[in-house]
PDB file of C-alpha atoms in Angstrom:
ATOM      1  CA  GLN A 297     145.828 -35.313 -56.417  1.00  0.00           C
ATOM      2  CA  SER A 298     143.278 -38.080 -55.748  1.00  0.00           C
ATOM      3  CA  ALA A 299     142.157 -40.383 -58.497  1.00  0.00           C
ATOM      4  CA  LEU A 300     138.578 -40.325 -59.654  1.00  0.00           C
ATOM      5  CA  THR A 301     136.478 -43.128 -58.154  1.00  0.00           C
ATOM      6  CA  GLN A 302     135.201 -45.942 -60.358  1.00  0.00           C
ATOM      7  CA  PRO A 303     133.703 -49.317 -59.436  1.00  0.00           C
ATOM      8  CA  ALA A 304     136.307 -52.062 -59.643  1.00  0.00           C
ATOM      9  CA  SER A 305     134.112 -54.230 -61.815  1.00  0.00           C
ATOM     10  CA  VAL A 306     130.808 -54.381 -63.624  1.00  0.00           C
ATOM     11  CA  SER A 307     129.243 -57.135 -65.660  1.00  0.00           C
ATOM     12  CA  GLY A 308     126.409 -57.686 -68.070  1.00  0.00           C
ATOM     13  CA  SER A 309     125.037 -60.167 -70.552  1.00  0.00           C
ATOM     14  CA  PRO A 310     125.235 -59.743 -74.315  1.00  0.00           C
ATOM     15  CA  GLY A 311     122.601 -57.323 -75.537  1.00  0.00           C
ATOM     16  CA  GLN A 312     122.162 -55.635 -72.160  1.00  0.00           C
ATOM     17  CA  SER A 313     123.183 -52.119 -71.205  1.00  0.00           C
ATOM     18  CA  ILE A 314     125.618 -51.234 -68.444  1.00  0.00           C
ATOM     19  CA  THR A 315     126.754 -47.973 -66.906  1.00  0.00           C
ATOM     20  CA  ILE A 316     130.139 -47.234 -65.362  1.00  0.00           C
ATOM     21  CA  SER A 317     130.264 -44.338 -62.936  1.00  0.00           C
ATOM     22  CA  CYS A 318     133.169 -41.988 -62.322  1.00  0.00           C
ATOM     23  CA  SER A 319     132.950 -39.901 -59.184  1.00  0.00           C
ATOM     24  CA  GLY A 320     135.013 -36.766 -58.805  1.00  0.00           C
ATOM     25  CA  THR A 321     134.855 -33.479 -56.963  1.00  0.00           C
ATOM     26  CA  SER A 322     134.099 -29.807 -57.513  1.00  0.00           C
ATOM     27  CA  SER A 323     137.742 -29.427 -58.570  1.00  0.00           C
ATOM     28  CA  ASP A 324     137.473 -31.721 -61.565  1.00  0.00           C
ATOM     29  CA  VAL A 325     134.375 -33.508 -62.920  1.00  0.00           C
ATOM     30  CA  ALA A 326     131.828 -31.037 -61.548  1.00  0.00           C
ATOM     31  CA  ASN A 327     133.691 -27.934 -62.649  1.00  0.00           C
ATOM     32  CA  TYR A 328     134.597 -28.857 -66.232  1.00  0.00           C
ATOM     33  CA  ASN A 329     132.841 -30.642 -69.053  1.00  0.00           C
ATOM     34  CA  LEU A 330     136.137 -32.279 -69.976  1.00  0.00           C
ATOM     35  CA  VAL A 331     135.768 -35.931 -69.051  1.00  0.00           C
ATOM     36  CA  SER A 332     137.102 -38.582 -71.381  1.00  0.00           C
ATOM     37  CA  TRP A 333     136.781 -42.363 -71.332  1.00  0.00           C
ATOM     38  CA  TYR A 334     139.294 -44.970 -72.488  1.00  0.00           C
ATOM     39  CA  GLN A 335     138.907 -48.641 -73.310  1.00  0.00           C
ATOM     40  CA  GLN A 336     141.900 -50.917 -72.784  1.00  0.00           C
ATOM     41  CA  HIS A 337     142.038 -54.567 -73.752  1.00  0.00           C
ATOM     42  CA  PRO A 338     144.690 -56.719 -72.020  1.00  0.00           C
ATOM     43  CA  GLY A 339     148.157 -55.947 -73.306  1.00  0.00           C
ATOM     44  CA  LYS A 340     146.872 -53.208 -75.598  1.00  0.00           C
ATOM     45  CA  VAL A 341     147.113 -49.448 -75.789  1.00  0.00           C
ATOM     46  CA  PRO A 342     144.212 -47.404 -74.364  1.00  0.00           C
ATOM     47  CA  LYS A 343     141.648 -46.232 -76.905  1.00  0.00           C
ATOM     48  CA  LEU A 344     139.677 -43.002 -76.674  1.00  0.00           C
ATOM     49  CA  MET A 345     135.947 -43.761 -76.578  1.00  0.00           C
ATOM     50  CA  ILE A 346     134.365 -40.517 -75.313  1.00  0.00           C
ATOM     51  CA  TYR A 347     135.761 -36.999 -74.982  1.00  0.00           C
ATOM     52  CA  GLU A 348     134.431 -33.696 -73.635  1.00  0.00           C
ATOM     53  CA  GLY A 349     131.893 -35.622 -71.621  1.00  0.00           C
ATOM     54  CA  SER A 350     129.690 -36.987 -74.383  1.00  0.00           C
ATOM     55  CA  LYS A 351     131.388 -36.739 -77.769  1.00  0.00           C
ATOM     56  CA  ARG A 352     132.409 -39.837 -79.711  1.00  0.00           C
ATOM     57  CA  PRO A 353     135.513 -39.886 -81.899  1.00  0.00           C
ATOM     58  CA  SER A 354     135.075 -40.979 -85.460  1.00  0.00           C
ATOM     59  CA  GLY A 355     134.880 -44.752 -85.672  1.00  0.00           C
ATOM     60  CA  VAL A 356     133.601 -45.375 -82.152  1.00  0.00           C
ATOM     61  CA  SER A 357     130.295 -47.214 -82.038  1.00  0.00           C
ATOM     62  CA  ASN A 358     127.219 -45.230 -81.072  1.00  0.00           C
ATOM     63  CA  ARG A 359     126.558 -47.945 -78.480  1.00  0.00           C
ATOM     64  CA  PHE A 360     128.953 -45.929 -76.301  1.00  0.00           C
ATOM     65  CA  SER A 361     127.635 -42.755 -74.707  1.00  0.00           C
ATOM     66  CA  GLY A 362     128.801 -40.393 -71.980  1.00  0.00           C
ATOM     67  CA  SER A 363     126.995 -38.107 -69.578  1.00  0.00           C
ATOM     68  CA  LYS A 364     127.511 -36.136 -66.386  1.00  0.00           C
ATOM     69  CA  SER A 365     125.473 -35.142 -63.367  1.00  0.00           C
ATOM     70  CA  GLY A 366     127.105 -32.996 -60.744  1.00  0.00           C
ATOM     71  CA  ASN A 367     130.443 -34.504 -59.778  1.00  0.00           C
ATOM     72  CA  THR A 368     129.725 -37.898 -61.371  1.00  0.00           C
ATOM     73  CA  ALA A 369     130.379 -38.784 -64.986  1.00  0.00           C
ATOM     74  CA  SER A 370     129.026 -41.955 -66.555  1.00  0.00           C
ATOM     75  CA  LEU A 371     129.794 -44.193 -69.494  1.00  0.00           C
ATOM     76  CA  THR A 372     126.915 -46.262 -70.835  1.00  0.00           C
ATOM     77  CA  ILE A 373     127.391 -49.168 -73.203  1.00  0.00           C
ATOM     78  CA  SER A 374     124.228 -50.446 -74.815  1.00  0.00           C
ATOM     79  CA  GLY A 375     123.772 -53.711 -76.681  1.00  0.00           C
ATOM     80  CA  LEU A 376     126.742 -55.312 -74.939  1.00  0.00           C
ATOM     81  CA  GLN A 377     128.992 -57.415 -77.127  1.00  0.00           C
ATOM     82  CA  ALA A 378     131.737 -59.852 -76.213  1.00  0.00           C
ATOM     83  CA  GLU A 379     134.344 -57.500 -77.696  1.00  0.00           C
ATOM     84  CA  ASP A 380     133.376 -54.818 -75.148  1.00  0.00           C
ATOM     85  CA  GLU A 381     134.985 -56.876 -72.393  1.00  0.00           C
ATOM     86  CA  ALA A 382     137.913 -54.693 -71.316  1.00  0.00           C
ATOM     87  CA  ASP A 383     139.095 -52.214 -68.704  1.00  0.00           C
ATOM     88  CA  TYR A 384     137.577 -48.736 -68.835  1.00  0.00           C
ATOM     89  CA  TYR A 385     139.143 -45.578 -67.423  1.00  0.00           C
ATOM     90  CA  CYS A 386     137.644 -42.163 -66.936  1.00  0.00           C
ATOM     91  CA  CYS A 387     139.814 -39.068 -67.031  1.00  0.00           C
ATOM     92  CA  SER A 388     139.088 -35.447 -66.196  1.00  0.00           C
ATOM     93  CA  TYR A 389     140.670 -32.048 -66.497  1.00  0.00           C
ATOM     94  CA  ALA A 390     141.277 -30.707 -62.997  1.00  0.00           C
ATOM     95  CA  GLY A 391     142.407 -27.127 -63.436  1.00  0.00           C
ATOM     96  CA  SER A 392     145.649 -25.497 -64.467  1.00  0.00           C
ATOM     97  CA  SER A 393     147.731 -26.694 -61.534  1.00  0.00           C
ATOM     98  CA  THR A 394     146.583 -30.298 -61.170  1.00  0.00           C
ATOM     99  CA  SER A 395     145.702 -30.564 -64.841  1.00  0.00           C
ATOM    100  CA  VAL A 396     144.650 -34.201 -65.399  1.00  0.00           C
ATOM    101  CA  VAL A 397     143.432 -37.033 -63.191  1.00  0.00           C
ATOM    102  CA  PHE A 398     142.448 -40.627 -64.056  1.00  0.00           C
ATOM    103  CA  GLY A 399     139.999 -42.965 -62.415  1.00  0.00           C
ATOM    104  CA  GLY A 400     141.222 -46.251 -61.011  1.00  0.00           C
ATOM    105  CA  GLY A 401     139.631 -48.254 -63.811  1.00  0.00           C
ATOM    106  CA  THR A 402     136.668 -50.622 -64.129  1.00  0.00           C
ATOM    107  CA  LYS A 403     136.865 -54.162 -65.447  1.00  0.00           C
ATOM    108  CA  LEU A 404     133.863 -54.957 -67.619  1.00  0.00           C
ATOM    109  CA  THR A 405     132.953 -58.624 -67.926  1.00  0.00           C
ATOM    110  CA  VAL A 406     130.501 -59.749 -70.577  1.00  0.00           C
ATOM    111  CA  LEU A 407     128.848 -62.869 -69.183  1.00  0.00           C
TER     112      LEU A 407
ATOM    113  CA  GLN B 289     148.739 -41.670 -90.890  1.00  0.00           C
ATOM    114  CA  VAL B 290     149.287 -40.433 -87.360  1.00  0.00           C
ATOM    115  CA  GLN B 291     151.735 -42.516 -85.338  1.00  0.00           C
ATOM    116  CA  LEU B 292     153.620 -42.068 -82.114  1.00  0.00           C
ATOM    117  CA  VAL B 293     156.617 -44.391 -82.067  1.00  0.00           C
ATOM    118  CA  GLN B 294     158.361 -44.928 -78.755  1.00  0.00           C
ATOM    119  CA  SER B 295     161.816 -46.210 -77.930  1.00  0.00           C
ATOM    120  CA  GLY B 296     162.400 -49.758 -76.803  1.00  0.00           C
ATOM    121  CA  ALA B 297     162.241 -51.456 -73.431  1.00  0.00           C
ATOM    122  CA  GLU B 298     164.768 -50.518 -70.773  1.00  0.00           C
ATOM    123  CA  VAL B 299     166.157 -52.186 -67.661  1.00  0.00           C
ATOM    124  CA  LYS B 300     167.668 -49.759 -65.175  1.00  0.00           C
ATOM    125  CA  GLU B 301     169.302 -50.090 -61.785  1.00  0.00           C
ATOM    126  CA  PRO B 302     167.707 -48.369 -58.783  1.00  0.00           C
ATOM    127  CA  GLY B 303     168.861 -44.766 -58.561  1.00  0.00           C
ATOM    128  CA  ALA B 304     169.534 -44.473 -62.279  1.00  0.00           C
ATOM    129  CA  SER B 305     167.644 -42.351 -64.807  1.00  0.00           C
ATOM    130  CA  VAL B 306     165.740 -43.359 -67.922  1.00  0.00           C
ATOM    131  CA  LYS B 307     164.909 -41.295 -70.980  1.00  0.00           C
ATOM    132  CA  VAL B 308     162.065 -42.477 -73.211  1.00  0.00           C
ATOM    133  CA  SER B 309     161.552 -41.003 -76.660  1.00  0.00           C
ATOM    134  CA  CYS B 310     158.345 -40.549 -78.636  1.00  0.00           C
ATOM    135  CA  LYS B 311     158.705 -39.755 -82.335  1.00  0.00           C
ATOM    136  CA  VAL B 312     155.561 -38.449 -84.003  1.00  0.00           C
ATOM    137  CA  LEU B 313     154.676 -39.081 -87.629  1.00  0.00           C
ATOM    138  CA  GLY B 314     151.832 -37.951 -89.828  1.00  0.00           C
ATOM    139  CA  TYR B 315     151.022 -34.587 -88.263  1.00  0.00           C
ATOM    140  CA  THR B 316     152.604 -31.291 -87.277  1.00  0.00           C
ATOM    141  CA  PHE B 317     154.499 -32.007 -84.064  1.00  0.00           C
ATOM    142  CA  THR B 318     154.178 -28.472 -82.720  1.00  0.00           C
ATOM    143  CA  GLY B 319     150.425 -28.383 -83.155  1.00  0.00           C
ATOM    144  CA  TYR B 320     149.410 -30.734 -80.335  1.00  0.00           C
ATOM    145  CA  TYR B 321     150.375 -31.156 -76.699  1.00  0.00           C
ATOM    146  CA  VAL B 322     152.076 -34.433 -75.780  1.00  0.00           C
ATOM    147  CA  HIS B 323     151.183 -36.124 -72.507  1.00  0.00           C
ATOM    148  CA  TRP B 324     152.928 -38.945 -70.672  1.00  0.00           C
ATOM    149  CA  VAL B 325     150.973 -41.641 -68.846  1.00  0.00           C
ATOM    150  CA  ARG B 326     152.334 -44.685 -67.065  1.00  0.00           C
ATOM    151  CA  GLN B 327     150.840 -48.017 -66.050  1.00  0.00           C
ATOM    152  CA  ALA B 328     152.437 -50.293 -63.478  1.00  0.00           C
ATOM    153  CA  PRO B 329     151.914 -54.045 -63.959  1.00  0.00           C
ATOM    154  CA  GLY B 330     148.289 -54.939 -63.250  1.00  0.00           C
ATOM    155  CA  GLN B 331     147.503 -51.347 -62.244  1.00  0.00           C
ATOM    156  CA  GLY B 332     145.614 -48.389 -63.674  1.00  0.00           C
ATOM    157  CA  LEU B 333     146.676 -45.416 -65.728  1.00  0.00           C
ATOM    158  CA  GLU B 334     148.608 -42.628 -64.022  1.00  0.00           C
ATOM    159  CA  TRP B 335     149.036 -39.201 -65.617  1.00  0.00           C
ATOM    160  CA  MET B 336     152.551 -37.786 -65.370  1.00  0.00           C
ATOM    161  CA  GLY B 337     152.417 -34.483 -67.206  1.00  0.00           C
ATOM    162  CA  TRP B 338     152.233 -32.664 -70.506  1.00  0.00           C
ATOM    163  CA  MET B 339     154.552 -30.760 -72.765  1.00  0.00           C
ATOM    164  CA  ASN B 340     153.734 -28.100 -75.321  1.00  0.00           C
ATOM    165  CA  PRO B 341     156.015 -28.983 -78.259  1.00  0.00           C
ATOM    166  CA  ASN B 342     155.657 -25.477 -79.688  1.00  0.00           C
ATOM    167  CA  SER B 343     156.937 -23.556 -76.676  1.00  0.00           C
ATOM    168  CA  GLY B 344     158.600 -26.315 -74.690  1.00  0.00           C
ATOM    169  CA  GLY B 345     156.363 -25.445 -71.760  1.00  0.00           C
ATOM    170  CA  THR B 346     155.524 -28.228 -69.342  1.00  0.00           C
ATOM    171  CA  ASN B 347     153.118 -29.079 -66.536  1.00  0.00           C
ATOM    172  CA  TYR B 348     153.950 -32.022 -64.310  1.00  0.00           C
ATOM    173  CA  ALA B 349     151.700 -33.899 -61.922  1.00  0.00           C
ATOM    174  CA  GLN B 350     152.509 -32.896 -58.361  1.00  0.00           C
ATOM    175  CA  LYS B 351     153.800 -36.386 -57.583  1.00  0.00           C
ATOM    176  CA  PHE B 352     156.464 -36.153 -60.301  1.00  0.00           C
ATOM    177  CA  GLN B 353     157.648 -32.582 -59.822  1.00  0.00           C
ATOM    178  CA  GLY B 354     161.415 -32.449 -59.340  1.00  0.00           C
ATOM    179  CA  TRP B 355     161.679 -35.977 -60.596  1.00  0.00           C
ATOM    180  CA  VAL B 356     160.513 -35.941 -64.228  1.00  0.00           C
ATOM    181  CA  THR B 357     161.658 -33.805 -67.147  1.00  0.00           C
ATOM    182  CA  MET B 358     159.795 -33.547 -70.450  1.00  0.00           C
ATOM    183  CA  THR B 359     161.612 -32.068 -73.416  1.00  0.00           C
ATOM    184  CA  ARG B 360     161.458 -32.093 -77.181  1.00  0.00           C
ATOM    185  CA  ASP B 361     163.513 -31.786 -80.336  1.00  0.00           C
ATOM    186  CA  THR B 362     161.351 -30.123 -82.951  1.00  0.00           C
ATOM    187  CA  SER B 363     163.892 -30.811 -85.710  1.00  0.00           C
ATOM    188  CA  ILE B 364     163.110 -34.524 -85.488  1.00  0.00           C
ATOM    189  CA  SER B 365     159.515 -34.287 -84.172  1.00  0.00           C
ATOM    190  CA  THR B 366     160.400 -36.168 -81.015  1.00  0.00           C
ATOM    191  CA  ALA B 367     159.303 -35.760 -77.424  1.00  0.00           C
ATOM    192  CA  TYR B 368     161.261 -37.104 -74.470  1.00  0.00           C
ATOM    193  CA  MET B 369     160.405 -38.062 -70.912  1.00  0.00           C
ATOM    194  CA  GLU B 370     163.233 -38.508 -68.436  1.00  0.00           C
ATOM    195  CA  LEU B 371     162.612 -39.956 -64.983  1.00  0.00           C
ATOM    196  CA  SER B 372     165.403 -39.826 -62.438  1.00  0.00           C
ATOM    197  CA  ARG B 373     166.232 -41.610 -59.169  1.00  0.00           C
ATOM    198  CA  LEU B 374     164.410 -44.725 -60.295  1.00  0.00           C
ATOM    199  CA  ARG B 375     162.953 -47.123 -57.742  1.00  0.00           C
ATOM    200  CA  SER B 376     161.478 -50.586 -58.173  1.00  0.00           C
ATOM    201  CA  ASP B 377     157.952 -49.178 -58.043  1.00  0.00           C
ATOM    202  CA  ASP B 378     158.715 -47.127 -61.157  1.00  0.00           C
ATOM    203  CA  THR B 379     158.539 -50.375 -63.101  1.00  0.00           C
ATOM    204  CA  ALA B 380     155.768 -49.672 -65.591  1.00  0.00           C
ATOM    205  CA  VAL B 381     154.801 -49.205 -69.193  1.00  0.00           C
ATOM    206  CA  TYR B 382     155.250 -45.553 -70.130  1.00  0.00           C
ATOM    207  CA  TYR B 383     153.030 -44.117 -72.862  1.00  0.00           C
ATOM    208  CA  CYS B 384     153.129 -40.870 -74.769  1.00  0.00           C
ATOM    209  CA  ALA B 385     149.808 -39.612 -76.082  1.00  0.00           C
ATOM    210  CA  ARG B 386     148.628 -36.774 -78.266  1.00  0.00           C
ATOM    211  CA  GLN B 387     146.048 -34.361 -76.898  1.00  0.00           C
ATOM    212  CA  ASP B 388     143.420 -33.375 -79.418  1.00  0.00           C
ATOM    213  CA  GLY B 389     141.276 -30.354 -78.604  1.00  0.00           C
ATOM    214  CA  SER B 390     140.335 -29.293 -75.123  1.00  0.00           C
ATOM    215  CA  GLY B 391     141.078 -31.252 -72.003  1.00  0.00           C
ATOM    216  CA  PRO B 392     142.460 -34.774 -71.689  1.00  0.00           C
ATOM    217  CA  SER B 393     141.353 -36.126 -75.064  1.00  0.00           C
ATOM    218  CA  PHE B 394     144.183 -38.442 -76.011  1.00  0.00           C
ATOM    219  CA  ASP B 395     143.348 -39.575 -79.514  1.00  0.00           C
ATOM    220  CA  TYR B 396     146.632 -41.238 -80.456  1.00  0.00           C
ATOM    221  CA  TRP B 397     148.990 -43.168 -78.203  1.00  0.00           C
ATOM    222  CA  GLY B 398     152.458 -44.553 -78.536  1.00  0.00           C
ATOM    223  CA  GLN B 399     152.900 -48.305 -78.321  1.00  0.00           C
ATOM    224  CA  GLY B 400     154.312 -48.031 -74.801  1.00  0.00           C
ATOM    225  CA  THR B 401     157.797 -48.509 -73.397  1.00  0.00           C
ATOM    226  CA  LEU B 402     158.371 -50.984 -70.584  1.00  0.00           C
ATOM    227  CA  VAL B 403     160.831 -49.701 -68.020  1.00  0.00           C
ATOM    228  CA  THR B 404     161.949 -52.312 -65.507  1.00  0.00           C
ATOM    229  CA  VAL B 405     163.734 -51.424 -62.292  1.00  0.00           C
ATOM    230  CA  PRO B 406     164.713 -54.596 -60.453  1.00  0.00           C
ATOM    231  CA  SER B 407     164.296 -54.552 -56.695  1.00  0.00           C
TER     232      SER B 407
END
């Protein structure tokens, strides 16, 4: 199965907002509201930031929000902070046979 | 508290097999699916498959079918992932992760196990 498509990199200044897109198909993102987002700092384990498209786990800052339009999911980070600099991965359910697919990842740089 | 504790790093020859374990602590092992995800050096996350610890049922990514086996031992709350016919491009960190709720919501992850296959 093909990976979801994310921009390789995005950047923003402290205090700004950025959005990371995650483009899929009618077989995954468009057909299910089951997109999750993960933050991964270098050498660390991925951390769940958003699940089921727009829900935040307990303990995740409300500066992180998720949305979807058609076959594209998005992660928005508002009020950028230096600690947000990391790699971000989207992930979607893709049906019973394919099951799960990840995006290629986006490196966020806080300028 | 919830923890997934994986076995230590491995170095394997090409063509060999590796079996990585994932012991869960702090929750009922049979209540949550366990997924396996790998990450090659400098690369992104790649989903390998899931296992239902209650039934032993599995679902593998197409790429890994015939090549990976996911099992469990409920008596010791441990999941296993075995990858056979290793090649150098299987060098990666292998993670187990717990699925919470619907879809790919992996709320707890193991610390990762580095498997190195020299070329």
